[in-house]
Amino acid sequence: MASEQQLTAIKGAKVLMVGAGGIGCELLKTLALSGFQDIHIIDMDTIEVSNLNRQFLFRKSHVGQSKAKVARDAVLRFRPHISITPYHANVKDPDFKVDFFKQFNVVLNGLDNLDAR
C-alpha cells in the first residue's frame, strides 16, 4: 500500500508516455488506475484492423483514427476526472525539443519501434 506522501507524488506527477500501441495501451491503463492524473501521450500511428487483437483500448469502429486520441478517449470513460493530452505526432519531430521533455516528472517508453526508441 502506498503512503500518503507517495499518493500525493503520484497525483501531482506529470507523465509522458511515448507510444499508444500494444505496450502503450497496457501502460496507459495502469497509469490511470494507479492514480496518475496528468498524462500525455505521443503516438504518430493510426489504428489498423491488425491492432485490435492486442490493443484492447481500440475497437473496429476506431480503425483509421489516431491511437493517442482514441486511447485517451477510452481511458477517460473509466477515469473521467484525469487529464490526458494526446499528441498525434512523431516523437522525433523537431517540435519535441529537450525543453518539452523537461516539463515531465516521468517519461515512459511504450514504443514497439526500434528506430523511435
C-alpha positions as semicolon CSV with decimal commas, in nm:
position;residue;x (nm);y (nm);z (nm)
1;M;0,000;0,000;0,000
2;A;0,131;0,346;-0,091
3;S;0,186;0,608;0,179
4;E;0,007;0,943;0,172
5;Q;0,330;1,105;0,056
6;Q;0,362;0,857;-0,231
7;L;-0,001;0,904;-0,332
8;T;0,046;1,281;-0,333
9;A;0,355;1,243;-0,554
10;I;0,165;1,016;-0,795
11;K;-0,130;1,254;-0,817
12;G;0,099;1,551;-0,874
13;A;0,329;1,390;-1,129
14;K;0,324;1,496;-1,492
15;V;0,381;1,184;-1,704
16;L;0,474;1,150;-2,070
17;M;0,406;0,819;-2,235
18;V;0,556;0,762;-2,580
19;G;0,363;0,501;-2,778
20;A;-0,004;0,406;-2,762
21;G;0,010;0,061;-2,923
22;G;0,028;-0,279;-2,759
23;I;0,265;-0,174;-2,481
24;G;0,115;0,174;-2,455
25;C;-0,244;0,055;-2,407
26;E;-0,144;-0,152;-2,106
27;L;0,081;0,122;-1,971
28;L;-0,187;0,391;-2,001
29;K;-0,447;0,175;-1,827
30;T;-0,204;0,102;-1,544
31;L;-0,107;0,468;-1,502
32;A;-0,470;0,579;-1,492
33;L;-0,573;0,311;-1,243
34;S;-0,267;0,380;-1,025
35;G;-0,374;0,738;-0,959
36;F;-0,172;0,944;-1,207
37;Q;-0,382;1,242;-1,309
38;D;-0,177;1,431;-1,571
39;I;-0,076;1,201;-1,856
40;H;0,047;1,299;-2,202
41;I;0,066;1,051;-2,491
42;I;0,267;1,080;-2,813
43;D;0,198;0,839;-3,099
44;M;0,209;0,904;-3,472
45;D;0,020;0,590;-3,572
46;T;-0,341;0,526;-3,662
47;I;-0,540;0,220;-3,566
48;E;-0,545;-0,074;-3,807
49;V;-0,760;-0,387;-3,800
50;S;-0,447;-0,591;-3,725
51;N;-0,403;-0,398;-3,397
52;L;-0,737;-0,499;-3,249
53;N;-0,633;-0,840;-3,115
54;R;-0,365;-0,695;-2,884
55;Q;-0,450;-0,328;-2,832
56;F;-0,753;-0,360;-2,607
57;L;-0,846;0,009;-2,587
58;F;-0,938;0,008;-2,957
59;R;-1,245;-0,123;-3,140
60;K;-1,324;-0,186;-3,506
61;S;-1,504;0,149;-3,524
62;H;-1,173;0,321;-3,439
63;V;-0,985;0,194;-3,747
64;G;-0,810;0,484;-3,921
65;Q;-0,816;0,711;-3,615
66;S;-0,523;0,838;-3,406
67;K;-0,405;0,586;-3,146
68;A;-0,316;0,861;-2,898
69;K;-0,657;1,030;-2,924
70;V;-0,863;0,711;-2,912
71;A;-0,657;0,575;-2,620
72;R;-0,727;0,898;-2,430
73;D;-1,100;0,874;-2,501
74;A;-1,112;0,507;-2,397
75;V;-0,942;0,571;-2,062
76;L;-1,150;0,879;-1,988
77;R;-1,459;0,657;-2,000
78;F;-1,346;0,483;-1,679
79;R;-1,132;0,766;-1,531
80;P;-1,320;1,081;-1,640
81;H;-1,160;1,320;-1,391
82;I;-0,798;1,287;-1,502
83;S;-0,620;1,489;-1,769
84;I;-0,489;1,303;-2,073
85;T;-0,331;1,506;-2,352
86;P;-0,279;1,323;-2,683
87;Y;-0,027;1,420;-2,950
88;H;-0,079;1,259;-3,290
89;A;0,285;1,313;-3,384
90;N;0,626;1,154;-3,421
91;V;0,837;1,176;-3,103
92;K;1,135;1,253;-3,329
93;D;0,960;1,564;-3,466
94;P;1,171;1,879;-3,414
95;D;0,882;2,034;-3,218
96;F;0,968;1,799;-2,933
97;K;1,285;1,966;-2,811
98;V;1,465;1,897;-2,483
99;D;1,259;2,165;-2,306
100;F;0,940;1,982;-2,399
101;F;1,062;1,669;-2,219
102;K;1,190;1,864;-1,916
103;Q;0,835;1,956;-1,813
104;F;0,762;1,593;-1,720
105;N;0,846;1,416;-1,396
106;V;0,841;1,080;-1,570
107;V;0,889;0,977;-1,935
108;L;0,790;0,619;-2,021
109;N;0,873;0,423;-2,334
110;G;0,585;0,223;-2,476
111;L;0,732;0,200;-2,825
112;D;0,747;-0,117;-3,028
113;N;0,958;0,054;-3,295
114;L;1,335;0,025;-3,252
115;D;1,406;0,334;-3,464
116;A;1,194;0,560;-3,243
117;R;1,341;0,419;-2,920
